[in-house]
Structures are given as structure tokens and as C-alpha cells.
CSV table of C-alpha atoms in Angstrom, one decimal:
chain,number,residue,atom,x,y,z
A,15,ASP,CA,-0.7,-21.4,-2.9
A,16,GLY,CA,1.5,-18.5,-3.9
A,17,GLY,CA,1.6,-15.6,-1.6
A,18,ILE,CA,3.4,-13.5,1.0
A,19,THR,CA,3.9,-14.5,4.5
A,20,GLN,CA,4.9,-12.3,7.4
A,21,SER,CA,5.8,-13.5,10.9
A,22,PRO,CA,5.1,-13.1,13.6
A,23,LYS,CA,1.6,-11.6,13.5
A,24,TYR,CA,2.1,-9.9,16.8
A,25,LEU,CA,5.5,-8.9,18.3
A,26,PHE,CA,6.4,-7.3,21.6
A,27,ARG,CA,9.8,-5.7,22.2
A,28,LYS,CA,11.4,-4.0,25.1
A,29,GLU,CA,12.8,-0.6,24.6
A,30,GLY,CA,16.5,-0.7,23.5
A,31,GLN,CA,16.2,-4.1,21.8
A,32,ASN,CA,16.5,-4.8,18.1
A,33,VAL,CA,13.9,-6.9,16.5
A,34,THR,CA,13.6,-8.5,13.0
A,35,LEU,CA,10.4,-8.9,11.1
A,36,SER,CA,10.2,-11.7,8.6
A,37,CYS,CA,8.8,-11.4,5.0
A,38,GLU,CA,8.8,-14.3,2.6
A,39,GLN,CA,7.2,-14.6,-0.8
A,40,ASN,CA,6.9,-17.5,-3.3
A,41,LEU,CA,5.5,-15.5,-6.2
A,42,ASN,CA,8.9,-15.3,-7.9
A,43,HIS,CA,8.7,-11.5,-7.7
A,44,ASP,CA,11.8,-9.5,-8.1
A,45,ALA,CA,10.8,-6.4,-6.1
A,46,MET,CA,9.9,-6.3,-2.4
A,47,TYR,CA,8.9,-3.4,-0.1
A,48,TRP,CA,8.4,-2.6,3.6
A,49,TYR,CA,5.7,-0.1,4.7
A,50,ARG,CA,4.8,1.3,8.1
A,51,GLN,CA,1.2,2.1,8.9
A,52,ASP,CA,0.2,4.4,11.7
A,53,PRO,CA,-3.4,5.6,12.5
A,54,GLY,CA,-4.3,8.5,10.3
A,55,GLN,CA,-1.0,8.3,8.4
A,56,GLY,CA,-1.6,5.8,5.6
A,57,LEU,CA,1.2,3.7,4.5
A,58,ARG,CA,4.8,5.0,4.4
A,59,LEU,CA,7.6,3.4,2.6
A,60,ILE,CA,10.6,2.3,4.7
A,61,TYR,CA,12.8,0.3,2.3
A,62,TYR,CA,12.5,-1.4,-1.0
A,63,SER,CA,14.5,-3.8,-3.1
A,64,GLN,CA,14.4,-4.3,-6.8
A,65,ILE,CA,16.8,-7.2,-7.1
A,66,VAL,CA,18.8,-9.5,-4.8
A,67,ASN,CA,21.7,-7.8,-2.9
A,68,ASP,CA,20.3,-4.4,-3.7
A,69,PHE,CA,17.9,-2.1,-1.8
A,70,GLN,CA,17.1,1.6,-1.4
A,71,LYS,CA,15.8,3.8,1.4
A,72,GLY,CA,12.2,4.9,1.3
A,73,ASP,CA,10.7,7.9,2.9
A,74,ILE,CA,11.2,6.9,6.6
A,75,ALA,CA,14.3,4.6,6.7
A,76,GLU,CA,15.9,6.0,9.8
A,77,GLY,CA,16.2,3.4,12.6
A,78,TYR,CA,15.5,0.5,10.2
A,79,SER,CA,17.8,-1.9,8.3
A,80,VAL,CA,17.1,-4.6,5.7
A,81,SER,CA,18.9,-7.3,3.7
A,82,ARG,CA,18.1,-9.1,0.5
A,83,GLU,CA,20.2,-12.1,0.3
A,84,LYS,CA,17.6,-14.3,-1.4
A,85,LYS,CA,14.9,-13.4,-3.9
A,86,GLU,CA,12.2,-14.9,-1.6
A,87,SER,CA,13.1,-13.1,1.6
A,88,PHE,CA,13.3,-9.4,2.7
A,89,PRO,CA,13.7,-9.2,6.5
A,90,LEU,CA,13.3,-5.9,8.3
A,91,THR,CA,15.2,-5.1,11.4
A,92,VAL,CA,13.8,-2.4,13.7
A,93,THR,CA,16.8,-1.1,15.7
A,94,SER,CA,16.9,0.7,19.0
A,95,ALA,CA,17.6,3.9,17.1
A,96,GLN,CA,14.0,3.9,15.9
A,97,LYS,CA,12.3,6.3,18.3
A,98,ASN,CA,8.7,5.4,17.7
A,99,PRO,CA,8.6,1.7,16.6
A,100,THR,CA,5.1,0.8,17.7
A,101,ALA,CA,3.2,0.4,14.4
A,102,PHE,CA,1.7,-2.0,11.9
A,103,TYR,CA,4.3,-3.2,9.4
A,104,LEU,CA,3.3,-4.4,5.9
A,105,CYS,CA,5.5,-6.2,3.4
A,106,ALA,CA,4.7,-6.3,-0.3
A,107,SER,CA,6.2,-7.6,-3.5
A,108,SER,CA,5.8,-7.0,-7.3
A,109,ILE,CA,7.1,-8.0,-10.6
A,110,ARG,CA,9.9,-5.6,-11.5
A,111,GLY,CA,9.4,-3.5,-14.6
A,112,ALA,CA,5.9,-4.9,-15.3
A,113,ASP,CA,3.5,-2.6,-17.0
A,114,TYR,CA,1.2,-1.7,-14.1
A,115,ASN,CA,3.3,-3.4,-11.5
A,116,GLU,CA,0.6,-4.3,-8.9
A,117,GLN,CA,2.0,-4.8,-5.4
A,118,PHE,CA,0.8,-7.8,-3.4
A,119,PHE,CA,0.7,-7.4,0.3
A,120,GLY,CA,1.4,-9.8,3.2
A,121,PRO,CA,-0.9,-9.9,6.3
A,122,GLY,CA,1.3,-7.6,8.4
A,123,THR,CA,3.0,-7.6,11.7
A,124,ARG,CA,1.9,-5.6,14.7
A,125,LEU,CA,4.9,-4.4,16.7
A,126,THR,CA,4.4,-3.1,20.2
A,127,VAL,CA,7.3,-1.6,22.2
A,128,LEU,CA,6.7,-2.1,25.9
B,14,ALA,CA,7.7,14.8,-5.0
B,15,GLN,CA,4.4,13.2,-5.6
B,16,THR,CA,1.6,13.6,-3.1
B,17,VAL,CA,-1.7,11.9,-2.7
B,18,THR,CA,-4.5,13.6,-0.8
B,19,GLN,CA,-7.6,12.0,0.6
B,20,SER,CA,-9.4,14.8,2.4
B,21,GLN,CA,-12.3,12.8,3.8
B,22,PRO,CA,-11.2,10.7,6.8
B,23,GLU,CA,-14.6,9.0,7.1
B,24,MET,CA,-17.7,8.3,5.1
B,25,SER,CA,-20.9,6.3,5.6
B,26,VAL,CA,-23.3,4.8,3.1
B,27,GLN,CA,-26.6,2.9,3.3
B,28,GLU,CA,-26.5,-0.7,2.1
B,29,ALA,CA,-27.4,-0.9,-1.6
B,30,GLU,CA,-26.7,2.8,-2.2
B,31,THR,CA,-23.8,4.4,-4.1
B,32,VAL,CA,-20.9,6.2,-2.5
B,33,THR,CA,-18.0,8.1,-4.0
B,34,LEU,CA,-14.6,8.4,-2.3
B,35,SER,CA,-12.4,11.3,-3.4
B,36,CYS,CA,-8.7,11.4,-4.1
B,37,THR,CA,-6.4,14.1,-5.6
B,38,TYR,CA,-2.8,13.8,-6.4
B,39,ASP,CA,0.0,16.1,-7.5
B,40,THR,CA,2.7,15.1,-10.0
B,41,SER,CA,4.7,16.6,-12.8
B,42,GLU,CA,4.9,13.3,-14.6
B,43,SER,CA,2.7,12.4,-17.6
B,44,ASP,CA,3.1,8.6,-17.3
B,45,TYR,CA,1.8,7.1,-14.1
B,46,TYR,CA,-0.6,4.7,-12.6
B,47,LEU,CA,-3.3,5.2,-9.9
B,48,PHE,CA,-4.7,2.5,-7.6
B,49,TRP,CA,-7.4,2.1,-5.0
B,50,TYR,CA,-6.6,-0.4,-2.3
B,51,LYS,CA,-9.1,-1.8,0.3
B,52,GLN,CA,-8.0,-2.7,3.8
B,53,PRO,CA,-10.8,-4.6,5.7
B,54,PRO,CA,-10.7,-5.2,9.5
B,55,SER,CA,-8.3,-8.2,8.8
B,56,ARG,CA,-5.8,-5.5,7.7
B,57,GLN,CA,-5.0,-7.4,4.5
B,58,MET,CA,-4.5,-4.9,1.7
B,59,ILE,CA,-6.4,-5.8,-1.5
B,60,LEU,CA,-6.2,-4.1,-4.8
B,61,VAL,CA,-9.6,-2.9,-5.9
B,62,ILE,CA,-9.0,-1.1,-9.2
B,63,ARG,CA,-6.2,0.5,-11.2
B,64,GLN,CA,-6.0,3.2,-13.8
B,65,GLU,CA,-3.3,3.9,-16.3
B,66,ALA,CA,-2.9,7.6,-16.9
B,67,TYR,CA,-2.5,7.2,-20.7
B,68,LYS,CA,-6.0,5.7,-20.9
B,69,GLN,CA,-8.9,8.1,-21.2
B,70,GLN,CA,-11.5,5.4,-20.5
B,71,ASN,CA,-12.3,5.1,-16.8
B,72,ALA,CA,-11.6,1.7,-15.2
B,73,THR,CA,-14.4,-0.5,-14.0
B,74,GLU,CA,-14.4,-3.7,-12.0
B,75,ASN,CA,-17.9,-5.0,-11.3
B,76,ARG,CA,-19.5,-2.6,-8.7
B,77,PHE,CA,-16.3,-0.5,-8.5
B,78,SER,CA,-15.5,2.3,-11.0
B,79,VAL,CA,-13.4,5.3,-11.1
B,80,ASN,CA,-13.8,8.9,-12.3
B,81,PHE,CA,-10.3,9.8,-13.6
B,82,GLN,CA,-9.9,13.5,-14.4
B,83,LYS,CA,-6.3,13.9,-15.5
B,84,ALA,CA,-6.3,17.6,-16.0
B,85,ALA,CA,-7.8,18.1,-12.5
B,86,LYS,CA,-5.5,15.4,-11.0
B,87,SER,CA,-8.5,13.7,-9.5
B,88,PHE,CA,-9.2,10.0,-9.1
B,89,SER,CA,-12.4,9.2,-7.3
B,90,LEU,CA,-13.8,5.7,-6.6
B,91,LYS,CA,-17.5,4.9,-6.9
B,92,ILE,CA,-18.9,1.9,-5.2
B,93,SER,CA,-22.4,1.0,-6.5
B,94,ASP,CA,-24.9,-1.2,-4.7
B,95,SER,CA,-22.8,-1.0,-1.5
B,96,GLN,CA,-22.6,-4.2,0.6
B,97,LEU,CA,-21.7,-4.8,4.2
B,98,GLY,CA,-18.5,-6.4,3.1
B,99,ASP,CA,-17.4,-3.1,1.5
B,100,ALA,CA,-16.8,-1.6,5.0
B,101,ALA,CA,-13.1,-1.0,5.2
B,102,MET,CA,-10.4,1.6,4.9
B,103,TYR,CA,-9.7,2.6,1.3
B,104,PHE,CA,-6.4,4.0,0.2
B,105,CYS,CA,-5.6,5.8,-3.0
B,106,ALA,CA,-2.1,5.3,-4.4
B,107,TYR,CA,0.1,6.7,-7.1
B,108,ARG,CA,3.0,5.1,-9.0
B,109,ARG,CA,5.3,6.7,-11.5
B,110,GLY,CA,5.3,5.1,-15.0
B,111,ALA,CA,6.9,1.8,-15.9
B,112,GLY,CA,10.6,1.5,-15.0
B,113,ALA,CA,12.9,0.5,-12.2
B,114,ASN,CA,11.5,2.8,-9.6
B,115,SER,CA,8.1,1.3,-8.8
B,116,LYS,CA,7.3,2.5,-5.3
B,117,LEU,CA,3.8,3.5,-4.4
B,118,THR,CA,2.8,6.8,-2.7
B,119,PHE,CA,-0.3,6.4,-0.6
B,120,GLY,CA,-2.9,8.8,0.7
B,121,LYS,CA,-3.9,8.7,4.4
B,122,GLY,CA,-7.0,6.6,3.7
B,123,ILE,CA,-10.7,6.9,4.3
B,124,THR,CA,-12.8,4.7,6.6
B,125,LEU,CA,-16.0,3.6,4.9
B,126,SER,CA,-18.8,2.3,7.0
B,127,VAL,CA,-21.9,0.6,5.5
B,128,ARG,CA,-25.2,0.9,7.4
B,129,PRO,CA,-27.6,-2.1,7.1
């Protein structure tokens, strides 16, 4: 079945450590996105990528980094510079340039900093 | 910058009744798309319905329909014959028209509970 997978589902990190969240899709979508969800804040865009080897900062990129070496994969690294990393992280993908460009979401990763 | 506002943090509806969730947005664009996403307790985001700004006709998907008022920049979601499975968070989202920049701007969401 086609879809988006995120791993792990739950992730615990000590303060000062970098951690990488995985996002893989087999939908042959060009565009991929990372969102952060906090209670009462909705979803906020961290980074997005329209094509391989290219990505842009979203609204809250500070303390995060990404790479897009393969079409299928868009990993997100939460660095020690991110002051408040505990949150729910959602990855999404879409067909680039499509008319309505629906975004399909993965199941999410819950990151907790201890 | 575009903004999306969902002013009601919580709503409740009796099973089988109808409920309307409100959303307003601010944009200077004329070509854009609007979406309602559902996030059940599993936290999987699911697209409920979408509306193209250039279409005057309100979108409908089974029990879900929208009231799109372009001049008022209002985009409400009506759920008819509410079911227990409709209990979830609902997010309104905006996207600028077709093109390379396809990012979504979300509202803060509304938690809908359904009373049996």
C-alpha cells in the first residue's frame, strides 16, 4: 500500500542531544513537508522541499535541519539549539504543482525531551 | 502573510444532530484553496473536504459540506447527522493558488465532541 511512514512513533531525548526523525513515502510525490504540533497551536511548518536536493525554511525553522537526498525520504534533525523540542511532529507529502495539491500525512512522531 | 483563525477551541454536538465549525482567513490573493482536515485521537490527519476559491459552488462530501463566503473570507464546515466517529480535532487550512509554493497555513483547530 502506498503511504507515508514515520519512525519512531515515540522518541525520547536527553537535553543537549541531536535526534533525527525519519519520514519515508512511496507515493512518488515530489514535495515533502515537516510540521510541528503543540497543544492549542495547530500545525506550524518547519521545513519543506519541492524537489530532491532542495528545501526551504518554513515558519519555525530555527533549531532544525533537513536533507533531501532521495525523493522518498525527508529526515528531520532536531538539534540541541532547539529550545523547546518536546512536541508532536508530522510529515506530509504532495504532488508538486498539482491543481489542488492535497497533502497526505504520516502518523507522526512524539518527541519528548527528558 | 496569510492567517487562518478558528475562534472556537471546543464544540459539542448531540449524535445525529448538525454542527457548524467556523473558520475565517485573511489573504490578499484571489487564487487559493481551502481545506478542512480531521485529526482523530489516533492523530492521523485526514482530509475532509476542499474548496477552490474560483468555484462559487460550495463543496460537499457526503455528510460534510462547507459554506464558503469569499467576500467575507469565511469558510465554515457543516457536519450533518453527526456520528460518534466524528469526534476529533478539526483544522481549517489555506493554500495559495497552484504553483511551486504549496505550503499550507493552518488554524489552531477546534475539538469536537459528540454526545451519544
